[in-house]
Coordinates of C-alpha atoms in Angstrom, one line a residue:
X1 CA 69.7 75.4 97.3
X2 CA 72.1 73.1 99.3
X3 CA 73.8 70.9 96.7
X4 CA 75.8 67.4 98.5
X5 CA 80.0 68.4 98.2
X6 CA 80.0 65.3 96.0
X7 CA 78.1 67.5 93.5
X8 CA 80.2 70.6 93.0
X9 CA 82.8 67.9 92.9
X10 CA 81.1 66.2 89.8
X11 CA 80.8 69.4 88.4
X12 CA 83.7 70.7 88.6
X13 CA 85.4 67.5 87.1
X14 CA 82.9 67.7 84.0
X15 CA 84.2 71.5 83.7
X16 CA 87.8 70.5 83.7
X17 CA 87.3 67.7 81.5
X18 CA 85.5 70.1 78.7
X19 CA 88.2 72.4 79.5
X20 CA 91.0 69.6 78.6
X21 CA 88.9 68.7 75.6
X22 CA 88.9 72.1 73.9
X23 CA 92.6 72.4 74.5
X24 CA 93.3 69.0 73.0
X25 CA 91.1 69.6 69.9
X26 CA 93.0 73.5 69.5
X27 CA 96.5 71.8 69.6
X28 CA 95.3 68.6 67.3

């Protein structure tokens, strides 16, 4: 399974962004 750099990139990005999200709904 060779997945393009751009991909773990994109993923990685979604995972921070959920990330971001659950610690902006906790504090709201």
């Amino acid at each position: 399974m060779s997945a393009k750099p751009g991909c773990q990139f994109w993923a990685l990005l979604l995972h921070r962004s959920t990330d971001t999200n659950k610690k902006q709904t906790e504090a709201n």
